[in-house]
Short mmCIF file of C-alpha atoms in Angstrom, two decimals:
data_model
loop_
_atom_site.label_atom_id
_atom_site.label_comp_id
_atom_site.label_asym_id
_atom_site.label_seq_id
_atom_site.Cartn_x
_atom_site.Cartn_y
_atom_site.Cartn_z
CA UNK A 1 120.01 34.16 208.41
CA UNK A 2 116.40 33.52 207.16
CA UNK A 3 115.22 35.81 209.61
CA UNK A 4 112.56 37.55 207.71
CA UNK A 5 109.59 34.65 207.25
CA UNK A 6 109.96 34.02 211.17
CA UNK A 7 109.79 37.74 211.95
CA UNK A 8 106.92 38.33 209.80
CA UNK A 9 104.64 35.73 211.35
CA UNK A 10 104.99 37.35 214.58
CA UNK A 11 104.69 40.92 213.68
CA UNK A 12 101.35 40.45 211.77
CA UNK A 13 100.09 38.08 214.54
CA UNK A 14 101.33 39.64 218.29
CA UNK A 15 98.13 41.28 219.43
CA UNK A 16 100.00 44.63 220.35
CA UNK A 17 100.09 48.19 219.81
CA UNK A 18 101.62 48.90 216.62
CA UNK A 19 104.42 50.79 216.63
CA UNK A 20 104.30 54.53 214.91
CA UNK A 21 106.45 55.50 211.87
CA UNK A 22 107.94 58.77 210.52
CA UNK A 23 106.16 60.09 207.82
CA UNK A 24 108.89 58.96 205.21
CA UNK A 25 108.92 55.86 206.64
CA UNK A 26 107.45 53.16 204.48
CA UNK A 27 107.19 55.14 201.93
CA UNK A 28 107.34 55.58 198.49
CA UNK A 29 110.22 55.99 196.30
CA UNK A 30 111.38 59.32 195.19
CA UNK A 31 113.02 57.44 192.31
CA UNK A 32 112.84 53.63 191.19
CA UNK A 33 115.11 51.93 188.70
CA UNK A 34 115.69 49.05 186.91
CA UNK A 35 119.43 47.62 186.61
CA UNK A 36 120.71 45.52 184.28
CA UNK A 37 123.33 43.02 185.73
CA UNK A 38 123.91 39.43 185.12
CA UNK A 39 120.99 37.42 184.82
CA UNK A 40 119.01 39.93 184.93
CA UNK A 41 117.72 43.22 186.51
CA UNK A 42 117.01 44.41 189.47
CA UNK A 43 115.06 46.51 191.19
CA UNK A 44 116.45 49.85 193.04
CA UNK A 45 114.32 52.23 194.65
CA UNK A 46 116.20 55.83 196.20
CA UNK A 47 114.61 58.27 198.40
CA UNK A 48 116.03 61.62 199.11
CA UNK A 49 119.00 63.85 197.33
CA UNK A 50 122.20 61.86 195.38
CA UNK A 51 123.85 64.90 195.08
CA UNK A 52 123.43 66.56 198.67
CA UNK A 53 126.96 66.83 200.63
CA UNK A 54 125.99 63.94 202.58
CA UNK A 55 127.25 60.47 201.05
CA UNK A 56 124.26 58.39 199.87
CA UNK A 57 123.57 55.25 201.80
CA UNK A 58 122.66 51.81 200.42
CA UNK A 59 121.12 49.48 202.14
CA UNK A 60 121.52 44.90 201.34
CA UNK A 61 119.29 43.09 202.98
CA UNK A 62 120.21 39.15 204.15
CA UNK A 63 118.61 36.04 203.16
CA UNK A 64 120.08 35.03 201.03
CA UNK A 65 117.05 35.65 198.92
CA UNK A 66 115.42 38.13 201.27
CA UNK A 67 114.43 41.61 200.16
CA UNK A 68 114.65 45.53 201.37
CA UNK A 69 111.40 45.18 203.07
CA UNK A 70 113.83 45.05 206.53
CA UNK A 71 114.27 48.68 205.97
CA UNK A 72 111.49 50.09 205.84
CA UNK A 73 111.41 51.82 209.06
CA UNK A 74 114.56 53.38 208.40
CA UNK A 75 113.40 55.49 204.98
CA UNK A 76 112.93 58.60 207.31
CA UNK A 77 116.99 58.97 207.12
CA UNK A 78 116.49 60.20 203.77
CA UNK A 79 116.08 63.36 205.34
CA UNK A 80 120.07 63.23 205.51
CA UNK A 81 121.31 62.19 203.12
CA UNK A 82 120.04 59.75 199.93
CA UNK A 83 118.34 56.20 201.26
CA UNK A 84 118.95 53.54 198.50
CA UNK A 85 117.24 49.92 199.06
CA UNK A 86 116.82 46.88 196.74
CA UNK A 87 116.35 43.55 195.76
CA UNK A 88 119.01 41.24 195.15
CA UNK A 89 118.68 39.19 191.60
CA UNK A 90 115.74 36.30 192.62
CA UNK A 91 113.44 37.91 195.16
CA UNK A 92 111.13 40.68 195.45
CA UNK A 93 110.87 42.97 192.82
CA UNK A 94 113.56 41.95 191.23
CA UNK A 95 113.89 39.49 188.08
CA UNK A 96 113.58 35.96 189.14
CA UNK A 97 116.60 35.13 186.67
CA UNK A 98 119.68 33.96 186.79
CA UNK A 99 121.72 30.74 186.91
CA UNK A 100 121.80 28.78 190.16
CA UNK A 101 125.73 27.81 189.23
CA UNK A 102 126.31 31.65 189.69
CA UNK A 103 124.95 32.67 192.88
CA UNK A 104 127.96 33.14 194.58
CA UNK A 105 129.40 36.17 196.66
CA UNK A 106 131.53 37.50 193.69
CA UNK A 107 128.20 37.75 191.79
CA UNK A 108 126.12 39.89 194.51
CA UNK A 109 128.89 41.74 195.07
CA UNK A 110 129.13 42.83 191.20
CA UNK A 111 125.72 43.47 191.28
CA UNK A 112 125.96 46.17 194.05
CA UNK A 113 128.99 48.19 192.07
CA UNK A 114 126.35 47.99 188.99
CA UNK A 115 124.20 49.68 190.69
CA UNK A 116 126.32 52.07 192.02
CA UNK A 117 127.09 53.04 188.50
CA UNK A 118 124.01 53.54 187.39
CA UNK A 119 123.30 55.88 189.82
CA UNK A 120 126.12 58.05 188.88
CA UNK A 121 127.36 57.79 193.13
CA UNK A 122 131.01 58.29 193.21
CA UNK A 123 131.00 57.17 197.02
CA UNK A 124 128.90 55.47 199.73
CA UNK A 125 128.24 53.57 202.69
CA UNK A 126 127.22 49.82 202.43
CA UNK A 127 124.87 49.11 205.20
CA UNK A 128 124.64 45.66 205.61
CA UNK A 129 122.14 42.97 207.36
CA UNK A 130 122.95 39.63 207.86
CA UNK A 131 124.10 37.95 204.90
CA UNK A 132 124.00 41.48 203.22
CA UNK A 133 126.64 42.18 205.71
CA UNK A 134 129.00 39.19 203.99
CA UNK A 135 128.86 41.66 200.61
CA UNK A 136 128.80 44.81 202.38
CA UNK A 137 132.50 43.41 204.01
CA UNK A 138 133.36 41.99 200.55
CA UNK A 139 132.19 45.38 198.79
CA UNK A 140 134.54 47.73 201.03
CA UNK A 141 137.32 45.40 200.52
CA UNK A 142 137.16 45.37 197.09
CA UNK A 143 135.94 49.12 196.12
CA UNK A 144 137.66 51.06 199.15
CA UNK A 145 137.94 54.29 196.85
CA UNK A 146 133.90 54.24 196.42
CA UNK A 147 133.79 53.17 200.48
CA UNK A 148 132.16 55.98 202.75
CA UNK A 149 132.29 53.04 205.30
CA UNK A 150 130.81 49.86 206.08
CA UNK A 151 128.13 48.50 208.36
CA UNK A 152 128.36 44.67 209.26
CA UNK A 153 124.65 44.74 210.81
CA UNK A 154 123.41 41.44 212.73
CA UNK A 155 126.88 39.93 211.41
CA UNK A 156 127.21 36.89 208.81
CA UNK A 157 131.04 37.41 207.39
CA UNK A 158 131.48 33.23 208.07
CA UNK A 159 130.19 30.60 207.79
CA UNK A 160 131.65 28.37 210.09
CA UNK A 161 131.93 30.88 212.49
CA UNK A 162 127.84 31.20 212.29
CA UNK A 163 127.29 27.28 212.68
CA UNK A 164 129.35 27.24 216.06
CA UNK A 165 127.39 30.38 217.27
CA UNK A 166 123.97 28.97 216.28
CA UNK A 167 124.82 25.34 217.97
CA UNK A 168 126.13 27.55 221.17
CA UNK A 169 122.57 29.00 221.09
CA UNK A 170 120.36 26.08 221.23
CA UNK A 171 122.24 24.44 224.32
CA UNK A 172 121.13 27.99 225.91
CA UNK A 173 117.40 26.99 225.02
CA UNK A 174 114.85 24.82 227.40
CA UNK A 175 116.10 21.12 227.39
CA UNK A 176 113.58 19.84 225.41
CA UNK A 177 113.44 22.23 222.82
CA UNK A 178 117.41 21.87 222.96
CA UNK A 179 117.44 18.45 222.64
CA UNK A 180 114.80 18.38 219.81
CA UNK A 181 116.60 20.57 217.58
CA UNK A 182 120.15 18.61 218.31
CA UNK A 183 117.56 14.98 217.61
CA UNK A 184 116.26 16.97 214.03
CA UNK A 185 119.85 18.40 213.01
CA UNK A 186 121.38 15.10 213.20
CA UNK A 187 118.51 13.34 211.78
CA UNK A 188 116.97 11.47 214.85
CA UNK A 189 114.33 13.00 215.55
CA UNK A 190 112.09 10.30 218.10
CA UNK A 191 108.25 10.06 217.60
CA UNK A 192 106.66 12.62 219.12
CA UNK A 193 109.29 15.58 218.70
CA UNK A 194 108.10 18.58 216.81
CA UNK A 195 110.86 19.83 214.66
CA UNK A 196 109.07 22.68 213.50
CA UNK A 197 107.89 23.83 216.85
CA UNK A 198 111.70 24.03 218.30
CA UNK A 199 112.76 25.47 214.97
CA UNK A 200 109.81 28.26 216.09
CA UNK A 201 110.96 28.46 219.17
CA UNK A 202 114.58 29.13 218.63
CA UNK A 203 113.54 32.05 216.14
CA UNK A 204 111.04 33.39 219.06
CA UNK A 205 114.82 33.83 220.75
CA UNK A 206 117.12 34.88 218.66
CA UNK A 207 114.86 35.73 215.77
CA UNK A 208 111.81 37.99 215.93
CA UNK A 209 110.79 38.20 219.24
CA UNK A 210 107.47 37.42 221.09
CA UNK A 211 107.47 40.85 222.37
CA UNK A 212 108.24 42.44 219.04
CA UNK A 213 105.82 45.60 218.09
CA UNK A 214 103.56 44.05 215.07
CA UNK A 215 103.84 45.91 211.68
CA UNK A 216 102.37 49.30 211.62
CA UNK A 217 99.73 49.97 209.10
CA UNK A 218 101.95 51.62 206.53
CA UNK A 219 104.52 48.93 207.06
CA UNK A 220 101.16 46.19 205.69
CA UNK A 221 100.45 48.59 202.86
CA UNK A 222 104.23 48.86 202.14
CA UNK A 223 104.58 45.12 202.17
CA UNK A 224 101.35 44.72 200.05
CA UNK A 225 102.60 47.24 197.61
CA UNK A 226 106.33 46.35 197.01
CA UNK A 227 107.25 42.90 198.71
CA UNK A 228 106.93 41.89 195.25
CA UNK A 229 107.26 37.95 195.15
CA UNK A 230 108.50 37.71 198.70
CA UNK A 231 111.02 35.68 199.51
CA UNK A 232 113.00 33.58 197.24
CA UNK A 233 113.23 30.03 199.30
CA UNK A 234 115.05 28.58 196.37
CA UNK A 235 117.82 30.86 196.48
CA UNK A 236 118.21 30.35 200.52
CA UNK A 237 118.02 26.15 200.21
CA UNK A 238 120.74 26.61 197.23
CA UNK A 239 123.09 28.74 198.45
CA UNK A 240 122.87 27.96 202.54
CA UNK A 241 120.66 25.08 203.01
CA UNK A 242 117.28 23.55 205.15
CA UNK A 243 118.54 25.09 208.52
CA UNK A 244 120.11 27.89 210.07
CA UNK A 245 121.91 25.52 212.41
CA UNK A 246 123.87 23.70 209.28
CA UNK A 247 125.36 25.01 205.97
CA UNK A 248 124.92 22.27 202.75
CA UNK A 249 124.88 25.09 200.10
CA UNK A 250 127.29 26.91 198.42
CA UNK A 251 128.29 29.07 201.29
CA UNK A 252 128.94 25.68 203.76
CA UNK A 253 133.05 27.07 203.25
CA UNK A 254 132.26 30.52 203.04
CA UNK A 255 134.87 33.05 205.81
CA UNK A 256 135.30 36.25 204.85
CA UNK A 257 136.99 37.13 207.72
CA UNK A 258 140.70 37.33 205.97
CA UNK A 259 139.12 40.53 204.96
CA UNK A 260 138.81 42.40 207.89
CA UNK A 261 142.50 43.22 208.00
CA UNK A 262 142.46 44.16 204.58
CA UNK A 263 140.02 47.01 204.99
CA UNK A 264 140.58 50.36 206.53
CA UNK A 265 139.13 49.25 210.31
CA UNK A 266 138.52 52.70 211.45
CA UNK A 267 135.64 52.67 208.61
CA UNK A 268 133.85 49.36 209.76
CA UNK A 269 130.98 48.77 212.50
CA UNK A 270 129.34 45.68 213.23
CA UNK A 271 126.42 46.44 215.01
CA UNK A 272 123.93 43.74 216.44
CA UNK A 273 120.42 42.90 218.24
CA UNK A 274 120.83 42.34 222.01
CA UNK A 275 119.20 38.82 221.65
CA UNK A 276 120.83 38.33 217.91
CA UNK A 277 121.71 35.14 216.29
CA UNK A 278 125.12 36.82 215.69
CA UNK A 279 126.64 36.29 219.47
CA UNK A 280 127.91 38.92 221.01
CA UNK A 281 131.19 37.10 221.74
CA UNK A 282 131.41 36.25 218.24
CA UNK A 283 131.16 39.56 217.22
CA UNK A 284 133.61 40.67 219.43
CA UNK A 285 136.38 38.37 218.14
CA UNK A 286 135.37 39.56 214.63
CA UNK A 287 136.36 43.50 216.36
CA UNK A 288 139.78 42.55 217.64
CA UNK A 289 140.56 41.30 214.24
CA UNK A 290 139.73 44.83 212.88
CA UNK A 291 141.98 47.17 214.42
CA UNK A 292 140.07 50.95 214.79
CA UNK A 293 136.35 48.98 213.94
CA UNK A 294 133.57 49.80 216.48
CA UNK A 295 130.92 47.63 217.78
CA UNK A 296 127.25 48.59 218.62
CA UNK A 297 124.14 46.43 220.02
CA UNK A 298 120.61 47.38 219.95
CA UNK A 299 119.05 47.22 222.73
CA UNK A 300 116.20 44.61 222.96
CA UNK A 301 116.52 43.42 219.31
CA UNK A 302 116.99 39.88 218.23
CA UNK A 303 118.47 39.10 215.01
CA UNK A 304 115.57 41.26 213.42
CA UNK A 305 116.77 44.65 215.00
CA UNK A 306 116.30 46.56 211.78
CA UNK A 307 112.18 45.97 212.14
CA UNK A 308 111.85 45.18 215.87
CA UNK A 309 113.60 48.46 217.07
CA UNK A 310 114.07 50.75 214.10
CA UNK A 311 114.28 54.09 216.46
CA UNK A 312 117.14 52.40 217.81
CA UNK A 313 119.00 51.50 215.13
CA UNK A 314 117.99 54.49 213.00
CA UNK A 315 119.82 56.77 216.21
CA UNK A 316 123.16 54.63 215.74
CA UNK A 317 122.99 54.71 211.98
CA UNK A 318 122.62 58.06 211.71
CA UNK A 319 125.35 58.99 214.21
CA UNK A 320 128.03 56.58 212.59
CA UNK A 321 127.46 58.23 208.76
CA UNK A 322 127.79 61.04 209.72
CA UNK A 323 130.26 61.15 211.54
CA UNK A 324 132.16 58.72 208.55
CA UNK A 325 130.87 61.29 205.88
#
């Protein structure tokens, strides 16, 4: 789930044409905000109209301790309907706060209906990426009645589930990156094997691309401007752990998927990156347990989609709200 670091590197070093933005893309805020929820406040920025007949969508990023910077590209929507992005509590712009005994799910997820009241938003969609997509299932189960629908994007809803897919991965890698990731994981790694090279490898797979456009030059002035403090690793290590191909944090037990008969199916869409860390086959067991759900991929994205292919993904967004409005 730490995509963002690996994705990053690679779009600020791939020697390729950068890829053009709508003029609302990367840009700034129509309105920012400070919210005050437990251990401290975080930061909400909102483009576009709250009250126009369109349902307002917010957008939670994955990490855990990412930040909205994966959505960047995808501000131009705001031309629909209101675009709301922010920081979780501990990275980016957000307070560093909080206690490390309370970063659990139930805590993010209060966080996103304290937002929701602030902004005075009677009902939304949850679009959620990676581990974001964990709270955007958790939100819609537990706040249906403020539930436009839900978007499970490059989909984390389980731990375990997300283990087995990653270990399923790296025996589809080159044998000796495979077997030097297996060697590191179980903590026999031989002289001479590179850990961090197959780790680097695997992401160039499943995890920003090689072939993935580099940042445009509003996307490096956005980032400069309101990346804030980046990335919280702390929050990551604590609540997930070293490696995305083992859970030792708070989340090792973590399976949300109970909750996908619980919520109104017809309302739900997991949608992932051709090449995504999320399998396809995964995802697809995660659909038949959610009866009316539907299921889109992204053609050419990895586990980045959001920032690899954001005409894409903007297209299917846009389609699914509105026809969910």
């Amino acid at each position: 789930m730490k995509w963002i670091a690996a994705f990053a590197a690679l779009a600020f070093a791939t020697p390729a044409v950068a890829q053009a933005d709508d003029p609302l893309d990367w840009s700034a805020p129509d309105q920012e905000l400070r919210v005050a929820v437990d251990g401290g406040e975080v930061w909400v920025r909102v483009n576009g109209d709250l009250e126009a007949d369109a349902a307002p969508a917010i957008f939670i990023h994955g990490g855990p301790g990412g930040t909205h910077t994966v959505f960047g590209g995808l501000i131009s929507m705001a031309d629909e309907r209101a675009v709301i992005l922010y920081d979780q509590l501990g990275s980016g712009m957000s307070d560093r706060g909080g206690d490390p005994a309370t970063w659990g799910v139930e805590r993010f997820v209060d966080e996103l209906e304290a937002i929701r009241q602030a902004l005075g938003v009677e009902r939304w969609h949850v679009v959620g990426h990676s581990w974001g997509a964990a709270l955007a299932l958790e939100y819609a189960a537990a706040y249906p009645q403020h539930t436009a629908s839900a978007v499970l994007g490059g989909t984390y809803i389980s731990t375990p589930h997300w283990i087995l897919g990653t270990n399923l991965l790296i025996r589809d890698l080159p044998d000796d990156v495979r077997d030097t990731l297996i060697a590191c994981e179980a903590g026999r790694a031989q002289p001479g094997m590179n850990c961090d090279a197959a780790t680097a490898a695997f992401y160039r797979a499943y995890n920003g691309r090689a072939d993935s456009p580099p940042l445009s030059p509003a996307a490096r002035r956005y980032f400069g401007q309101y990346n804030g403090r980046g990335f919280n690793g702390q929050i990551y290590n604590t609540m997930w752990g070293p490696s995305e191909f083992s859970a030792r944090g708070t989340l090792v037990g973590y399976d949300g998927t109970p909750l996908l008969s619980q919520v109104d199916g017809s309302r739900i869409l997991f949608m992932i990156g051709q090449y995504d860390e999320a399998r396809i086959d995964t995802v697809q067991d995660f659909l038949t347990l959610t009866p009316g759900a539907e299921f889109a991929v992204v053609p050419g994205g990895s586990h980045s989609f959001p920032m690899e292919r954001p005409v894409e993904t903007e297209a299917i967004l846009r389609a699914w709200l509105a026809r969910k409005d």
